[in-house]
CSV table of C-alpha atoms in Angstrom, one decimal:
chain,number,residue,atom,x,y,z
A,211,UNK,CA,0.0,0.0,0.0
A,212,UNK,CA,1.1,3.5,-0.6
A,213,UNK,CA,2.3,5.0,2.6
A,214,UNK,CA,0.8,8.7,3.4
A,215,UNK,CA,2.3,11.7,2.3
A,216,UNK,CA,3.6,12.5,5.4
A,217,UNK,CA,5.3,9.7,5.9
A,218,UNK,CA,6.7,9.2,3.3
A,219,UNK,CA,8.7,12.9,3.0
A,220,UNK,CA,10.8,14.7,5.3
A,221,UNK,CA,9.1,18.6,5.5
A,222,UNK,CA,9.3,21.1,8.3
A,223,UNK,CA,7.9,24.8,8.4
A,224,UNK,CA,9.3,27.5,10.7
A,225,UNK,CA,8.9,30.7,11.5
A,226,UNK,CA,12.2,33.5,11.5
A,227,UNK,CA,12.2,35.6,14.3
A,228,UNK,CA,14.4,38.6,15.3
A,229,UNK,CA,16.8,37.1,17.6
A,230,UNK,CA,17.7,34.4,14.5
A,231,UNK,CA,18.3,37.3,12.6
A,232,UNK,CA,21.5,39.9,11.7
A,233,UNK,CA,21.5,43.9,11.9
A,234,UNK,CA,19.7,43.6,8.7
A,235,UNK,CA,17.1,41.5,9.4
A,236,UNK,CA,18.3,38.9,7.5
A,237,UNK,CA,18.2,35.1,9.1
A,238,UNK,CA,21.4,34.4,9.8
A,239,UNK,CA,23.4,31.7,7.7
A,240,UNK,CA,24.5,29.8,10.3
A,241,UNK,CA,20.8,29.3,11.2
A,242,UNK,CA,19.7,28.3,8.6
A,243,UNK,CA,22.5,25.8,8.4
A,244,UNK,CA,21.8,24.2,11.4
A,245,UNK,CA,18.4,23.7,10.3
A,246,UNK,CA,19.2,22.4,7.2
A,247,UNK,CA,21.4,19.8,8.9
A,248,UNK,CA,18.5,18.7,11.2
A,249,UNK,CA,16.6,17.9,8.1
A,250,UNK,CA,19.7,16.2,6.7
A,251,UNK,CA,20.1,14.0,9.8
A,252,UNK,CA,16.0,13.3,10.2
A,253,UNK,CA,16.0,11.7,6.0
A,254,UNK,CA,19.1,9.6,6.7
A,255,UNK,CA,17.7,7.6,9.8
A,256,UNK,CA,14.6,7.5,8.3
A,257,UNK,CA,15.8,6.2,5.3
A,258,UNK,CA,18.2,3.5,7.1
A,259,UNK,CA,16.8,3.6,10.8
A,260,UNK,CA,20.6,4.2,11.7
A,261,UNK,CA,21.9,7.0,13.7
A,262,UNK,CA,24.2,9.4,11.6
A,263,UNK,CA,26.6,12.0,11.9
A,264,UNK,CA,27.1,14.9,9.5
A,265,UNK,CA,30.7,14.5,7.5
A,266,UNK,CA,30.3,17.4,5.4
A,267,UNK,CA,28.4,19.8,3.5
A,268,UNK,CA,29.9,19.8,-0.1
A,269,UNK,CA,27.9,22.3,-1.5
A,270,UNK,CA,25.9,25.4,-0.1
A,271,UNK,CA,23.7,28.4,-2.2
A,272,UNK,CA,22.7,31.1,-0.4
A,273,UNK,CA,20.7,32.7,-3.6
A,274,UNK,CA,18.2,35.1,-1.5
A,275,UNK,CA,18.0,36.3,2.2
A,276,UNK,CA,15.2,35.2,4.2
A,277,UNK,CA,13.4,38.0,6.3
A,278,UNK,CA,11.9,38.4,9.6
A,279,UNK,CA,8.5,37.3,10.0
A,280,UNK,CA,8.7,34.9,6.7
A,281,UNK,CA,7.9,31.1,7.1
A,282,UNK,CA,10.5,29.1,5.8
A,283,UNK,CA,9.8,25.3,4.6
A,284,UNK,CA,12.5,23.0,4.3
A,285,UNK,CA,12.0,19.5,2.7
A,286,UNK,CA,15.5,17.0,2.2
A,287,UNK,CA,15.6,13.5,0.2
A,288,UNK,CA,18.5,11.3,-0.3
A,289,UNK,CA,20.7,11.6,-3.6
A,290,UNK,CA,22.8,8.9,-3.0
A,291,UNK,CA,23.9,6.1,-1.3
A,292,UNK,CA,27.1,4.3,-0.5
A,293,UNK,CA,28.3,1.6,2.1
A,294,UNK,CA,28.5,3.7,5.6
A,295,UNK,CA,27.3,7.2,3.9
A,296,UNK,CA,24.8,8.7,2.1
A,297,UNK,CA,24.1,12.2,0.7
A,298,UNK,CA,21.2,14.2,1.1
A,299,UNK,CA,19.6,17.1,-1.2
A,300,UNK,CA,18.1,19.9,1.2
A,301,UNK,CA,16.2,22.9,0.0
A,302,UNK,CA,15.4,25.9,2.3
A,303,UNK,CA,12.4,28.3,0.4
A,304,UNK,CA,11.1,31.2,2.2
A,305,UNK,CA,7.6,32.5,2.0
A,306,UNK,CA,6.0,35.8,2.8
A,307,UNK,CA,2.8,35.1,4.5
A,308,UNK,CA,1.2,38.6,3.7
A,309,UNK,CA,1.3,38.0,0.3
A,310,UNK,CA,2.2,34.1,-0.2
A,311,UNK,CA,5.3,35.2,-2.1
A,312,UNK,CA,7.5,32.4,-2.7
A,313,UNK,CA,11.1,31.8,-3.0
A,314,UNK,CA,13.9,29.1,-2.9
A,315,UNK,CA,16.5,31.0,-0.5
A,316,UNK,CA,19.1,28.1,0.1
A,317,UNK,CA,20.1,24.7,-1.1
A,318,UNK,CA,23.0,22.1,0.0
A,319,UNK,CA,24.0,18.6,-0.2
A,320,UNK,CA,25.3,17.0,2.7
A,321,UNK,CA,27.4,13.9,3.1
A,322,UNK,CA,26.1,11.8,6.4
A,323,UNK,CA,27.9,9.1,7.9
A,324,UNK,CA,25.9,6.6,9.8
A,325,UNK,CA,27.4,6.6,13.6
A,326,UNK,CA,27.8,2.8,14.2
A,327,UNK,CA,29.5,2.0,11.4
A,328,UNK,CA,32.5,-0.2,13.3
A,329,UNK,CA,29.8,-2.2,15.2
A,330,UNK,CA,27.4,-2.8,11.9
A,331,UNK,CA,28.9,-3.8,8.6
A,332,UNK,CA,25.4,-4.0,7.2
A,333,UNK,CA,25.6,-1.7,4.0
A,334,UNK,CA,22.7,1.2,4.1
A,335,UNK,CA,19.9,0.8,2.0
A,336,UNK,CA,20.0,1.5,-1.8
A,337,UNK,CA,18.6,5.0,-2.9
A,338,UNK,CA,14.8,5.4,-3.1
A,339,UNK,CA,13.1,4.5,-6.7
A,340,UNK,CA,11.7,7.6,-7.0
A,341,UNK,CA,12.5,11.3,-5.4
A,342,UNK,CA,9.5,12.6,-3.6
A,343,UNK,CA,7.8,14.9,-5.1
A,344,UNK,CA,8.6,18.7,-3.3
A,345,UNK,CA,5.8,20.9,-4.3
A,346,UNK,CA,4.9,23.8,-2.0
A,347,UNK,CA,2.5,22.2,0.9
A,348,UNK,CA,-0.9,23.2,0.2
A,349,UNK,CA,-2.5,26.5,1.9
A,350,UNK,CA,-3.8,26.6,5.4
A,351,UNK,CA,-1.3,23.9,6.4
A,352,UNK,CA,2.0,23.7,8.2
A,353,UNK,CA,3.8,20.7,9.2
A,354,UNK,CA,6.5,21.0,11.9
A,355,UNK,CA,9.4,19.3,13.0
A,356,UNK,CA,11.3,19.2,16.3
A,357,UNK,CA,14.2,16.3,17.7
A,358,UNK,CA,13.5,16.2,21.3
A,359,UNK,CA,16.8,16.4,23.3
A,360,UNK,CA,17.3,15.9,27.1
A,361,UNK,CA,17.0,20.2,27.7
A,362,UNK,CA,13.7,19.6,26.3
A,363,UNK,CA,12.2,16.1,29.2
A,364,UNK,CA,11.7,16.0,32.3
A,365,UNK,CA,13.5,13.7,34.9
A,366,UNK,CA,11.3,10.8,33.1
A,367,UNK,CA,12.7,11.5,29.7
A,368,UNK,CA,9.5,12.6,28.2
A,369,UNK,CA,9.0,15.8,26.6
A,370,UNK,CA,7.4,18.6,28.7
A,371,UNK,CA,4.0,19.4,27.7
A,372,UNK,CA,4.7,23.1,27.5
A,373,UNK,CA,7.5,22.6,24.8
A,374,UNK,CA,4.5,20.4,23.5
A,375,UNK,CA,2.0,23.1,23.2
A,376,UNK,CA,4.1,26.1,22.2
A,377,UNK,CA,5.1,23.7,18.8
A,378,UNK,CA,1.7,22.7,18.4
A,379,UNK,CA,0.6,26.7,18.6
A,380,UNK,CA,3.2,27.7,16.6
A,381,UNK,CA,2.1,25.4,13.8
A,382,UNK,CA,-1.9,26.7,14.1
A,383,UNK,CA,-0.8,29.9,13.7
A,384,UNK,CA,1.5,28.8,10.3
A,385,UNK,CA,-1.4,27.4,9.2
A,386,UNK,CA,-3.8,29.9,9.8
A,387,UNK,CA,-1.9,32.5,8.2
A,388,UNK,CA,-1.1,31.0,5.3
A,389,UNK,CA,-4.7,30.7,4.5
A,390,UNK,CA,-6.2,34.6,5.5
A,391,UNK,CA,-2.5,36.4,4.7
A,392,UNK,CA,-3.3,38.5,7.5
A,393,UNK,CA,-1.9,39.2,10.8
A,394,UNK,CA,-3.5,36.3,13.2
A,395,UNK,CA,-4.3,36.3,17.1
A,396,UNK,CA,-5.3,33.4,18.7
A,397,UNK,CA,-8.6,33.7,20.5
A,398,UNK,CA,-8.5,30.1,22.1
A,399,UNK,CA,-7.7,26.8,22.6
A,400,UNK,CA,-9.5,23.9,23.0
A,401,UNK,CA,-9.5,20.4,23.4
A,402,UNK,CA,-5.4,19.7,23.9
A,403,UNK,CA,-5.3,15.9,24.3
A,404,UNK,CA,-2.0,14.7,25.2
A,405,UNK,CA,-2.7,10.7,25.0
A,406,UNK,CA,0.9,9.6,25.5
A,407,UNK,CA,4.5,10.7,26.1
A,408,UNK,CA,7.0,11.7,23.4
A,409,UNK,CA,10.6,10.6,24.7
A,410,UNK,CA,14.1,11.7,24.3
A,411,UNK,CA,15.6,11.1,20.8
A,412,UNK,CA,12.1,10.6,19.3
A,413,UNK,CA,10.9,13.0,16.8
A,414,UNK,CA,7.7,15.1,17.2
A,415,UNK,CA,5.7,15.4,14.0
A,416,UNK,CA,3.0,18.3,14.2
A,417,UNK,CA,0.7,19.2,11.7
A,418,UNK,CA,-1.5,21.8,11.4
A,419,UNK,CA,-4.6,22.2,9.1
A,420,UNK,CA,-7.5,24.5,9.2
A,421,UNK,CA,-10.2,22.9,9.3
A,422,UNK,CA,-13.4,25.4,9.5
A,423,UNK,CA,-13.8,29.0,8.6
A,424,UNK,CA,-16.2,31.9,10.1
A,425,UNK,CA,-16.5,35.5,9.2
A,426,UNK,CA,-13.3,36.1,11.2
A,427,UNK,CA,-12.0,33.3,12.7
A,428,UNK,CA,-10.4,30.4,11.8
A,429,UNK,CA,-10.5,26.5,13.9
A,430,UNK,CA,-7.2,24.6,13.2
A,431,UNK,CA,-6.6,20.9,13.9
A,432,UNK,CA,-3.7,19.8,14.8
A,433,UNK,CA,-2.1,16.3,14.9
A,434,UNK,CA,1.2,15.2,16.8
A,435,UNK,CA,2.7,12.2,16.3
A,436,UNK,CA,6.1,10.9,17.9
A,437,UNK,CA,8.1,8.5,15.9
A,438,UNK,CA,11.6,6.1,16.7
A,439,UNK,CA,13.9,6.9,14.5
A,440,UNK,CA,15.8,3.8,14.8
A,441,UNK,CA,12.4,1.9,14.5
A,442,UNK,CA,9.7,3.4,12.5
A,443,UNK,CA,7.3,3.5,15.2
A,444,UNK,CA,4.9,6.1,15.1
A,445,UNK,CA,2.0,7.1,17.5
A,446,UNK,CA,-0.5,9.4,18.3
A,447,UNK,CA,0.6,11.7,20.8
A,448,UNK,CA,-1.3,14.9,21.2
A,449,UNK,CA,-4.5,16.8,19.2
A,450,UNK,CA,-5.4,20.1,19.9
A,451,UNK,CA,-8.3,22.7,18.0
A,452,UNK,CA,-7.4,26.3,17.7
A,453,UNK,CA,-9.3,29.1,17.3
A,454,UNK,CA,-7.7,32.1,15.5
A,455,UNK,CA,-9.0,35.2,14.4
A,456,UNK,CA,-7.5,37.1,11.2
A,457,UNK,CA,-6.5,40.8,12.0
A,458,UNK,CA,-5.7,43.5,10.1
A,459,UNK,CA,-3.4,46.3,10.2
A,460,UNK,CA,-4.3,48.0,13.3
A,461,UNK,CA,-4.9,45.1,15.3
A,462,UNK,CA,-9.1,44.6,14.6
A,463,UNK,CA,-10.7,41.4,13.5
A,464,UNK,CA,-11.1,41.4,9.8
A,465,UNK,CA,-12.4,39.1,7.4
A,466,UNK,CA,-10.5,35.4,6.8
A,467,UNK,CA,-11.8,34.7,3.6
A,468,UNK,CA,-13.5,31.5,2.6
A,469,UNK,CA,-11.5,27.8,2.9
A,470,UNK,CA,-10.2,26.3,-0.2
């Protein structure tokens, strides 16, 4: 059976703020390096359920800046594959969410090598059949990524709910911006449903979809899932509904415009 979209591409959506940025308000390079090596890392041990370490970065664009207050969406799939390593193709776009403007900022190839390499002598598996196909995600969605590392648990190893619900409102208000392309508040939150932990090393998948539209206001659902990345385990881990309201320039509710 054909796996889900989701599942079977790597693609995360952010948000640039200030303190990521220079005296320019440009995003800082080194940034968005460090994302795009996140992204790297996440579509090698998906792809071999190995853990892996960077090796190098042969090759890095920087063709536009990215600005303050744009969403950038980074997606990754592996080039090619060898014994121990493997290369992956990552592309950084940024998008205005005012206007929906569209543009690819950043793009590099990085050369992972998989971390137990002296203690496995299996070789990695061979390159996928076919390259995922990178489109822009569709409008009034936003799909979000996050490793969860020990700063992040709690003295059980789990994730703190907090860190939880800041990702999972970050991602509703991705999602609800990208549809209205106006300034968005969110006016509540409602049923956050956090049916089971989400541990250290795992990674937290969180999307975000609107889901129902009023004259102002917008409900997003959002799904998190937690997945192994040395098994392929997934499961269910949190939902959440969101209301947001679209604003307009001076801060007053405004109309969101009809869904789809």
């Amino acid at each position: 059976m054909t796996q889900p979209r989701h599942l079977a591409e790597i693609r995360h959506t952010d948000l640039v703020f200030p303190d990521q940025s220079n005296h320019q308000g440009s995003y800082f390079g080194g940034a968005a390096m460090a994302e795009m090596d996140k992204i790297a890392f996440l579509v090698a041990a998906r792809h071999a359920r190995r853990p892996f370490v960077t090796a190098s970065c042969d090759k890095l664009d920087f063709v536009a800046p990215v600005h303050v207050g744009n969403l950038i969406e980074l997606t990754g799939q592996v080039r090619m594959v060898g014994r121990t390593s493997l290369i992956v193709d990552v592309e950084l776009a940024a998008e205005d969410l005012t206007t929906g403007a569209r543009h690819v900022c950043t793009r590099g190839a990085f050369t992972m090598v998989a971390a137990d390499r002296k203690t496995n002598p299996d070789r990695l598996p061979p390159s996928p059949d076919a390259a995922p196909n990178f489109a822009p995600s569709p409008p009034a969605y936003a799909r979000t990524l996050q490793l969860v590392f020990p700063g992040d648990t709690n003295h059980l190893g789990q994730l703190f709910g907090g860190n939880a619900m800041s990702i999972m409102g970050k991602a509703a208000y991705i999602a609800a911006s990208r549809h209205t392309r106006f300034d968005v508040g969110m006016a509540a939150s409602d049923k956050i449903d956090f049916i089971a932990p989400t541990r250290e090393g795992e990674m937290l998948d969180v999307i975000a979809e609107v889901i129902k539209v009023g004259r102002t206001s917008m409900t997003v659902s959002v799904l998190a899932e937690a997945e192994d990345l040395m098994t392929g385990e997934r499961r269910k881990v949190g939902t959440a509904d969101y209301v947001m309201v679209a604003l307009d320039d001076e801060g007053r509710p405004t109309p969101a415009g009809a869904l789809g």
